[in-house]
CSV table of C-alpha atoms and ligand atoms in Angstrom, one decimal:
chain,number,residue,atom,x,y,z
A,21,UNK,CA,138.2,106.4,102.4
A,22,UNK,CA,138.3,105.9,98.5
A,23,UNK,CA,135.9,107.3,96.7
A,24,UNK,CA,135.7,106.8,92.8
A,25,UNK,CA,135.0,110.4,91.5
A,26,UNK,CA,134.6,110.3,87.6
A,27,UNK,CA,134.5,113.1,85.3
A,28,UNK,CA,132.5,114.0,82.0
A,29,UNK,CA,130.3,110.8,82.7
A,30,UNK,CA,126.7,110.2,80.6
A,31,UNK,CA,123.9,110.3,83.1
A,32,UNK,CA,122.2,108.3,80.4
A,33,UNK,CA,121.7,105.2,82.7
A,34,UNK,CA,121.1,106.8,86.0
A,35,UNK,CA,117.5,108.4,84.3
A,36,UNK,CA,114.7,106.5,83.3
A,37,UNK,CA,113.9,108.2,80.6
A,38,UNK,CA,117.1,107.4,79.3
A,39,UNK,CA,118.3,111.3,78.8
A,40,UNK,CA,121.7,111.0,77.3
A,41,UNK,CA,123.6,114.4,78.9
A,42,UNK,CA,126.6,114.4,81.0
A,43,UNK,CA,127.6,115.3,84.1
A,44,UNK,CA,131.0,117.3,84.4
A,45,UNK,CA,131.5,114.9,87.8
A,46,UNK,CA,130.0,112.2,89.1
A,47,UNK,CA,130.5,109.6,92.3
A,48,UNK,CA,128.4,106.8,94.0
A,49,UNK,CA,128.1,106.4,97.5
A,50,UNK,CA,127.4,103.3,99.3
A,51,UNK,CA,127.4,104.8,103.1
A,52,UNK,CA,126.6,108.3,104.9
A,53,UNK,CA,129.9,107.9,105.8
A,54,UNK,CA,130.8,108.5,102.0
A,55,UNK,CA,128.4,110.9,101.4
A,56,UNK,CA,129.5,113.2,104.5
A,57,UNK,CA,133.1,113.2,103.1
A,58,UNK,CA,131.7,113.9,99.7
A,59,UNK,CA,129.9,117.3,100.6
A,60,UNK,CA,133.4,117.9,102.7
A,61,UNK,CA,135.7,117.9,100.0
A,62,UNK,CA,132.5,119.4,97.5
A,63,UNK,CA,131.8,122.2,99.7
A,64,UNK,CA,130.9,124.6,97.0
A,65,UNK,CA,130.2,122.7,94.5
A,66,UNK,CA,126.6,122.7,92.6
A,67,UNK,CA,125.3,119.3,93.6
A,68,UNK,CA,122.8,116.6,91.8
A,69,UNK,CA,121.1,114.4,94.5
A,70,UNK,CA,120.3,111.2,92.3
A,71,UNK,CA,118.4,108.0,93.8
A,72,UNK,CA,116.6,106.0,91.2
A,73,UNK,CA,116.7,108.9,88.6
A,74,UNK,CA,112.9,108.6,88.2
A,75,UNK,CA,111.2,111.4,88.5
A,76,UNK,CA,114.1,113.9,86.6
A,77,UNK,CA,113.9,115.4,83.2
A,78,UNK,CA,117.4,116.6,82.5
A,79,UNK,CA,117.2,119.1,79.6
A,80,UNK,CA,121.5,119.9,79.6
A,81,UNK,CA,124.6,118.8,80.5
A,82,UNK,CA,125.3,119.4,84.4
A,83,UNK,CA,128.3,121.0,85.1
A,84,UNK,CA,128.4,120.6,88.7
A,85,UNK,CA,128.8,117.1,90.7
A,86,UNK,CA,126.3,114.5,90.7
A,87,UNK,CA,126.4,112.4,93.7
A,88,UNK,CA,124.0,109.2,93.2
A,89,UNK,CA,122.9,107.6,96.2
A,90,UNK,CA,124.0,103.9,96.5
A,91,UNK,CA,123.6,103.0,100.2
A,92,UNK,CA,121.6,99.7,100.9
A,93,UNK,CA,120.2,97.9,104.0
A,94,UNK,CA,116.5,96.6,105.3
A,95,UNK,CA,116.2,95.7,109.3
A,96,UNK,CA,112.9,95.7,111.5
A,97,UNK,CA,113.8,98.4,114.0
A,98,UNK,CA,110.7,97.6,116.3
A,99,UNK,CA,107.8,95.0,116.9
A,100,UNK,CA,104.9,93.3,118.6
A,101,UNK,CA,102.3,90.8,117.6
A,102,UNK,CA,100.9,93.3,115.6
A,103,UNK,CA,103.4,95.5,113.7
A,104,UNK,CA,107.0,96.4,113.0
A,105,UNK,CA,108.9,99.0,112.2
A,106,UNK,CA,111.3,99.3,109.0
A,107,UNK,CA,114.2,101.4,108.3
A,108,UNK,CA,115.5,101.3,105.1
A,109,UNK,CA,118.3,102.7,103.7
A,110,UNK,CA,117.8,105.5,100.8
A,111,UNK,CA,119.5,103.8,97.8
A,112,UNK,CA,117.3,100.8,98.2
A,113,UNK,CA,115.1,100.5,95.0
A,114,UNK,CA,111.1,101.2,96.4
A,115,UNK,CA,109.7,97.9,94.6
A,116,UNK,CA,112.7,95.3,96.3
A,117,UNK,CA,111.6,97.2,99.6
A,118,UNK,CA,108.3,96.3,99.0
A,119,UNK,CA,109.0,92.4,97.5
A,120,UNK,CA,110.8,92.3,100.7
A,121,UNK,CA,108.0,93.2,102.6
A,122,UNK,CA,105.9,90.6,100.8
A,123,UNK,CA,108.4,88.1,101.5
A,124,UNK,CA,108.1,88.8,105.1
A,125,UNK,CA,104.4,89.0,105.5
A,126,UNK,CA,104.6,92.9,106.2
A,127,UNK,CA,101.6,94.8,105.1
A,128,UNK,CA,100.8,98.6,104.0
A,129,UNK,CA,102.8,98.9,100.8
A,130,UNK,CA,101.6,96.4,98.5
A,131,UNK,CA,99.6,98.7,97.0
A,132,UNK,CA,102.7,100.7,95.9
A,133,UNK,CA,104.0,97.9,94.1
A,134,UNK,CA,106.6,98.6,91.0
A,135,UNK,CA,106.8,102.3,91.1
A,136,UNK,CA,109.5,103.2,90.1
A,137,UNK,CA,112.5,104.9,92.0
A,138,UNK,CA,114.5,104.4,95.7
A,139,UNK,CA,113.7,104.6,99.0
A,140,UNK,CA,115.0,108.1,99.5
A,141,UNK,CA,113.2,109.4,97.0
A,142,UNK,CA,109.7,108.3,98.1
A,143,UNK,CA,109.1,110.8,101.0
A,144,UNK,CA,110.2,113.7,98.6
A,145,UNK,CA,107.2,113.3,96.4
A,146,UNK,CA,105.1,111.4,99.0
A,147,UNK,CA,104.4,108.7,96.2
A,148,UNK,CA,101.4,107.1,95.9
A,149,UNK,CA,99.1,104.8,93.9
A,150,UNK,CA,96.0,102.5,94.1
A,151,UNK,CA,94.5,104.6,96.6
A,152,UNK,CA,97.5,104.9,99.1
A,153,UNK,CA,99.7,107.4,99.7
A,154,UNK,CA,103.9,106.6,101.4
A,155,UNK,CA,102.6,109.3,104.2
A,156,UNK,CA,100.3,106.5,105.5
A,157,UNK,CA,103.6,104.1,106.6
A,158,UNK,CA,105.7,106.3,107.1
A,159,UNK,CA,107.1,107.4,110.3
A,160,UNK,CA,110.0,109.2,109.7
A,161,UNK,CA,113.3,110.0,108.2
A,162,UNK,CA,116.7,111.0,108.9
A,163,UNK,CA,118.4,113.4,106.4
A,164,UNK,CA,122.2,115.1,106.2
A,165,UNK,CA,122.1,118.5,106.2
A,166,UNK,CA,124.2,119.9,103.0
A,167,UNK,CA,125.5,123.0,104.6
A,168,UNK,CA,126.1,121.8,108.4
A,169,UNK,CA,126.2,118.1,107.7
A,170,UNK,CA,124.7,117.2,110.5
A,171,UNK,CA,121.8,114.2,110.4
A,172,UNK,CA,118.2,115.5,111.2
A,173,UNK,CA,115.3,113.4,112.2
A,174,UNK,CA,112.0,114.2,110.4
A,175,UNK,CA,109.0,112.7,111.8
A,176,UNK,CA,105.6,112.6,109.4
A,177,UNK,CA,104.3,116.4,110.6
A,178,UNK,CA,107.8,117.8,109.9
A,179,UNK,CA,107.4,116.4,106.4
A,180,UNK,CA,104.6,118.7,105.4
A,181,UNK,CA,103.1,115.1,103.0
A,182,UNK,CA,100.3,116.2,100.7
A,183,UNK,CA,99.3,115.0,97.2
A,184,UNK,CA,102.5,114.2,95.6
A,185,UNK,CA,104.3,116.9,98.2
A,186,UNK,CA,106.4,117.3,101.0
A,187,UNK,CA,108.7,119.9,102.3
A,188,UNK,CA,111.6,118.8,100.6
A,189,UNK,CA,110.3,120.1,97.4
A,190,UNK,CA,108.9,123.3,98.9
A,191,UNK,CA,110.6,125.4,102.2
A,192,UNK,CA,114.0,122.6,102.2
A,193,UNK,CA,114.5,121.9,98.5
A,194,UNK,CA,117.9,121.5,97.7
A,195,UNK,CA,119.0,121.5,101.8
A,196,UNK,CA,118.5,117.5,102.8
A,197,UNK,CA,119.6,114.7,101.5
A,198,UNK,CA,117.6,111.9,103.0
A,199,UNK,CA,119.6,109.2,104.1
A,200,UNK,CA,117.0,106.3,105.4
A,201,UNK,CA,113.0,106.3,105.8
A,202,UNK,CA,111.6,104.0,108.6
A,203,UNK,CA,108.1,102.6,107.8
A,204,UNK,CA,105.0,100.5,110.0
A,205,UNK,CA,103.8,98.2,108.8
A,206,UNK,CA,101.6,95.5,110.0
A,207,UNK,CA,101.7,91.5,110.7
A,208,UNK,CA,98.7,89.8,109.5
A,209,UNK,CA,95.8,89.6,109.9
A,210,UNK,CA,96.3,92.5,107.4
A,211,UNK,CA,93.7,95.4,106.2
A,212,UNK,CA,93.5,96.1,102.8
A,213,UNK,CA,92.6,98.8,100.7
A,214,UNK,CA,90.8,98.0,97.9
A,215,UNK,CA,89.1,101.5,97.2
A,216,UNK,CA,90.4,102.3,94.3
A,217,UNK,CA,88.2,100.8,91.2
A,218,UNK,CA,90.3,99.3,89.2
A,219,UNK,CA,91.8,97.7,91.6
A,220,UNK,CA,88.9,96.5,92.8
A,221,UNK,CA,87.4,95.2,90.0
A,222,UNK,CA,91.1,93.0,89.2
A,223,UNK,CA,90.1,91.5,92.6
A,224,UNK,CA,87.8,88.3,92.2
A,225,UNK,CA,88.9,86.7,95.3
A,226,UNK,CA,86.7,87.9,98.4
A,227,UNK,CA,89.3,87.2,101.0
A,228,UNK,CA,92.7,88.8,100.2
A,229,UNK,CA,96.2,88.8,101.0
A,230,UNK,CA,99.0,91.1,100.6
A,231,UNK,CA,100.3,89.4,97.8
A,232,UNK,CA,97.2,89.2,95.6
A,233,UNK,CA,97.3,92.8,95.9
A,234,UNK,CA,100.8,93.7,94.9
A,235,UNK,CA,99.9,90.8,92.2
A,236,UNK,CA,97.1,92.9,90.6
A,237,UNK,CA,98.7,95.9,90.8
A,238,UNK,CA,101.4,94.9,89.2
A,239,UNK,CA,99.4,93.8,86.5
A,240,UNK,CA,97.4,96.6,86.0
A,241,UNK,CA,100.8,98.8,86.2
A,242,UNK,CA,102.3,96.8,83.5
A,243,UNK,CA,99.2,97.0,81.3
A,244,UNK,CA,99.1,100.7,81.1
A,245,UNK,CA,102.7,102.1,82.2
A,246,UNK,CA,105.4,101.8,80.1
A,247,UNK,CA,108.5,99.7,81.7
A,248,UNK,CA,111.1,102.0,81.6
A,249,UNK,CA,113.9,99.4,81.2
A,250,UNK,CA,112.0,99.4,77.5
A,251,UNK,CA,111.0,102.7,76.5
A,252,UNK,CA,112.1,105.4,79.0
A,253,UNK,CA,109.7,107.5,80.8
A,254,UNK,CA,109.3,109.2,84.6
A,255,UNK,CA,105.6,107.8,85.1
A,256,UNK,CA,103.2,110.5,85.5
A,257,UNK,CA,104.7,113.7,83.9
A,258,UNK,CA,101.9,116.0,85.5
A,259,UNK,CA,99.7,116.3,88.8
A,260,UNK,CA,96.2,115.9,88.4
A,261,UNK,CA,95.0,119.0,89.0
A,262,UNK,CA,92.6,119.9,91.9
A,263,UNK,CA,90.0,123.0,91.4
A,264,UNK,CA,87.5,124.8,93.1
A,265,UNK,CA,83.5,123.4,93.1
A,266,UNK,CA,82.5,126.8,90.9
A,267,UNK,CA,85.1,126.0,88.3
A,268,UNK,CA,84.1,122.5,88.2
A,269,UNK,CA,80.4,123.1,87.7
A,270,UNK,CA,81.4,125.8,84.7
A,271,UNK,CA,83.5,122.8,83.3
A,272,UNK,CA,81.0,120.3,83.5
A,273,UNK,CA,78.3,122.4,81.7
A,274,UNK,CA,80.6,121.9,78.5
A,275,UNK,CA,81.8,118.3,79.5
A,276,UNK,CA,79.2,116.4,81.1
A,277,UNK,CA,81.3,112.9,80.5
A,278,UNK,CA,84.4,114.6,82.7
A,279,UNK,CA,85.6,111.9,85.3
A,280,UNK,CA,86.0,113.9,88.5
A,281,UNK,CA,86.9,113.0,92.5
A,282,UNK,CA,86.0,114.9,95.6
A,283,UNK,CA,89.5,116.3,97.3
A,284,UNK,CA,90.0,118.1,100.3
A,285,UNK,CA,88.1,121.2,101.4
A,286,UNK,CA,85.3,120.3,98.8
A,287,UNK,CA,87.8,120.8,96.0
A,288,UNK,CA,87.4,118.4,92.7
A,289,UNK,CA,90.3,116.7,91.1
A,290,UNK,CA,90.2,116.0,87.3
A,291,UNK,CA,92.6,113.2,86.0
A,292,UNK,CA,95.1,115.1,84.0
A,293,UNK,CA,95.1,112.3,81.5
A,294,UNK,CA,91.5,112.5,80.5
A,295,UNK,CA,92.5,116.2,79.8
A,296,UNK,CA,95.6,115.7,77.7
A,297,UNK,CA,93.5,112.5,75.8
A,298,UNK,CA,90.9,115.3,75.0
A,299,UNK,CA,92.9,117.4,73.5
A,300,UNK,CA,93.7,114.7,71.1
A,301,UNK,CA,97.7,113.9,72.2
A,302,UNK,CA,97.1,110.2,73.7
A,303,UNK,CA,99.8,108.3,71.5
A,304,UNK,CA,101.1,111.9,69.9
A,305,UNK,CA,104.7,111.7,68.7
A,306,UNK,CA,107.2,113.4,67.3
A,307,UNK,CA,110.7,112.2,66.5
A,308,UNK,CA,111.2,110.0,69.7
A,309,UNK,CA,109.5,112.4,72.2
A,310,UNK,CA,105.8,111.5,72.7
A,311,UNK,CA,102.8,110.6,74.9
A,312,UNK,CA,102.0,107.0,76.0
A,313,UNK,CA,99.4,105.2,73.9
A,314,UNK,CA,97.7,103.8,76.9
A,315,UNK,CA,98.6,106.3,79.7
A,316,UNK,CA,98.1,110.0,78.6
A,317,UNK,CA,99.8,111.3,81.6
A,318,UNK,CA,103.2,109.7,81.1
A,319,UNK,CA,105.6,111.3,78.3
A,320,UNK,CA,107.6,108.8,76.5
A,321,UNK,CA,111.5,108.5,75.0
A,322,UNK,CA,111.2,106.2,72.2
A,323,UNK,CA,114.5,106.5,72.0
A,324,UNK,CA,117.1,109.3,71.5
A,325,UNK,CA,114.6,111.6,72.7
A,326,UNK,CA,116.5,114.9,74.2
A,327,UNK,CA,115.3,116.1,77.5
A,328,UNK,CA,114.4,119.4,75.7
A,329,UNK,CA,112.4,117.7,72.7
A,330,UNK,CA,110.0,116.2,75.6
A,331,UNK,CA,109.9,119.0,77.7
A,332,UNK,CA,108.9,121.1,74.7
A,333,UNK,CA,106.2,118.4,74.5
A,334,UNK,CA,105.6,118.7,77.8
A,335,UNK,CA,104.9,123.0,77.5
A,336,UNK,CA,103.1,122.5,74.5
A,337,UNK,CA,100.2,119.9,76.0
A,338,UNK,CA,100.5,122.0,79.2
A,339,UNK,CA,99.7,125.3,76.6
A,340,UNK,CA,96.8,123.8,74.9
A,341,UNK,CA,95.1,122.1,77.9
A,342,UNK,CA,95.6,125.7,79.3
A,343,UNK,CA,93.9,127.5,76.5
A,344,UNK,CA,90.9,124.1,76.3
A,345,UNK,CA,90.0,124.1,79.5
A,346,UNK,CA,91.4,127.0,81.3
A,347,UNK,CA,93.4,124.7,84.1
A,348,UNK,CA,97.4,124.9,84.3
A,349,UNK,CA,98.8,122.0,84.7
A,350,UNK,CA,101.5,121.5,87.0
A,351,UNK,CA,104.7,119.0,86.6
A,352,UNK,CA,105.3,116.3,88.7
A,353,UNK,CA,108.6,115.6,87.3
A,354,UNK,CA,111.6,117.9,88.5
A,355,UNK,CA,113.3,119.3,85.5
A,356,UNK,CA,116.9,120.6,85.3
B,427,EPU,N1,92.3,108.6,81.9
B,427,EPU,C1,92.1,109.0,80.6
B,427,EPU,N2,93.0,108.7,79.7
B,427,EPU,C2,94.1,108.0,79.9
B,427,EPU,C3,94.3,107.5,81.2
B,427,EPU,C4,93.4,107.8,82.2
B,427,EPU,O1,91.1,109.7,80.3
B,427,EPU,O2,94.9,107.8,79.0
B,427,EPU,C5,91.3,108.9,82.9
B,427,EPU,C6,90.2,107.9,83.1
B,427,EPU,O3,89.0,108.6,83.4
B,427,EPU,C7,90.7,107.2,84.4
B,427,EPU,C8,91.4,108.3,85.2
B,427,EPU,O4,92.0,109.1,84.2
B,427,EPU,O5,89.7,106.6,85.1
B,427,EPU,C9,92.4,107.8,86.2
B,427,EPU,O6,93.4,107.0,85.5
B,427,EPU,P1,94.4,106.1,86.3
B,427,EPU,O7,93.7,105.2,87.3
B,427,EPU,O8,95.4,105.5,85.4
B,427,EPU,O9,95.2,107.2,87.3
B,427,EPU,P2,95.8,108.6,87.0
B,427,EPU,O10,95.1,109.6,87.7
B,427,EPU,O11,96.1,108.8,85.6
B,427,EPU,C10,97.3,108.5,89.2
B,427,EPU,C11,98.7,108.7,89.6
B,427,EPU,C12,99.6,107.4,89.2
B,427,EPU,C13,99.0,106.2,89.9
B,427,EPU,C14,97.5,106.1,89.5
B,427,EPU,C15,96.8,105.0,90.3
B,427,EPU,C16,99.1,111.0,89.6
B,427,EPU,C17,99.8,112.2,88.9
B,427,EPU,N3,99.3,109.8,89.0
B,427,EPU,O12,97.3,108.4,87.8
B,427,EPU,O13,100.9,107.6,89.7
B,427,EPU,O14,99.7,105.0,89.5
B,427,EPU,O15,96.8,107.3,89.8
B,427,EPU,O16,96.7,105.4,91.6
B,427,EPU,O17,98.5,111.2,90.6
B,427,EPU,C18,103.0,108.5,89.1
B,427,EPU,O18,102.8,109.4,90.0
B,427,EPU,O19,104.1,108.5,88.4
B,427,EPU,C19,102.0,107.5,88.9
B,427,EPU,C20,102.1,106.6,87.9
């Protein structure tokens, strides 16, 4: 097996927001096959998982290996009248999965339309948009094992999903590299889910397909996201947070106007953005670090940005939401 191992190589393309540091080594894979002899000859080496390098703030050059996955492949695995049953191979990029779905008639990801990064990388963050969440398709993965590397199966309990969450980030970070995901979706007649507002009110038509949906989402994406083939970014840079009732009512006495949704166990989640706009830092920038002018939540690279510049940004918003409203907000990107 050849495998092209570079060194001192800029990860400034393999990051959407376009961080320019290096990696000390660096090597694409395009099977498991590859990837298994790569943690074989690696064996102690300090590793970098990357998939679509979307939701990664690197802050310094990485002196370890970077192993980016490349591996590609879409086949039904199962189906009836009704449904079938998708595996897809980790290094295929989320939004062609889900144009392929389109293209096939396959239903339960439209919603989910452009976001940004691979396969592989969904299930990590259990990403989610439009009112849907990945845990919703998804029925399992399979994932190599760095220190035996043998393949496990996860099915959707063993993946812990909650609001951008799963136990890859929490109990097995840094132990699995996910290798394919396998999805249901459904033939049509489909069901859609139109819950979320502005979605809804994008939608004229009163019968809708698939399509229209990914259509409108994709429109309202591109209206308020950045594209980060143009100005780089990592979509939302925080969580919207979720507090308790009491804390909400205390908040509410100051803010009446403060946009709120019920969560689970009769907690209240506040859009983080409406937070970071009120403390005046929609459209803030300094140098080429700054804050989206029509998305609070997402921190921008105007340019030669350094991952340290915006994640000073990112501590200082984080600070003075903190000392305004008395809520920490927590990162949704991974920084290193
Ligand atoms: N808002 C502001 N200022 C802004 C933007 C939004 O005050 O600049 C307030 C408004 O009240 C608005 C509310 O925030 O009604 C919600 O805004 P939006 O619908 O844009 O959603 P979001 O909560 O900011 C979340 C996800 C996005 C996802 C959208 C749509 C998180 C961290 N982000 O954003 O996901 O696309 O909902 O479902 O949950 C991502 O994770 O990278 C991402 C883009």
């Amino acid at each position: 097996m050849v495998l092209n191992l570079q060194k001192d190589i800029s990860l400034r393309p393999y990051n959407t927001f376009g961080i320019d540091v290096k990696s000390k080594f660096f090597v694409g894979v395009q099977s498991t096959d590859e990837l298994k002899a790569v943690l074989k000859q690696h064996q102690r080496a300090q590793l970098l998982i990357l998939g679509g390098g979307s939701n990664l703030l690197l802050t310094q050059d990485f002196e370890g290996l970077t192993i980016r996955i490349e591996t590609r492949g879409i086949e039904i695995v199962l189906e009836d009248d009704r449904s079938a049953r998708v595996k897809v191979a980790a290094g295929e990029n989320w939004h062609d999965f889900v144009l392929w779905c389109l293209e096939n008639d396959l239903g339960g990801v439209e919603n989910l339309a452009l976001i940004p990064g691979s396969v592989g990388a969904a299930p990590i963050q259990n990403i989610g948009a439009y009112g849907i969440e990945l845990r919703e398709v998804f029925e399992s993965c399979e994932a190599l094992s760095i220190k035996t590397g043998q393949i496990k199966i996860f099915n959707k309990a063993d993946c812990q999903f909650g609001y951008r969450n799963s136990i890859f980030k929490n109990a097995l970070k840094g132990q699995y590299i996910i290798t394919s995901a396998q999805f249901n979706l459904t033939k049509a007649p489909h069901q859609v889910n139109t819950s979320y507002r502005v979605l809804s009110e994008k939608l004229v038509a009163k019968s809708l397909d698939i399509q229209s949906i990914a259509k409108a989402v994709i429109e309202i994406r591109s209206d308020k996201l950045p594209n980060t083939s143009q100005i780089g970014n990592s979509g939302s840079f925080f969580k919207n947070p979720v507090i308790s009732l009491k804390e909400f009512i205390e908040l509410q006495q100051q803010y009446p106007e403060i946009p709120h949704y019920p969560d689970q166990g009769g907690k209240i989640k506040i859009p983080a953005a409406w937070l970071i706009e009120s403390i005046g830092y929609k459209g803030y920038r300094k140098n080429d670090a700054g804050v989206h002018q029509n998305q609070a939540l997402v921190l921008v690279n105007y340019g030669n940005a350094s991952g340290a510049e915006i994640n000073k940004l990112a501590l200082q918003i984080r600070g003075k939401v903190l000392e305004s409203f008395a809520i920490e907000l927590e990162f949704e990107v991974n920084i290193l």
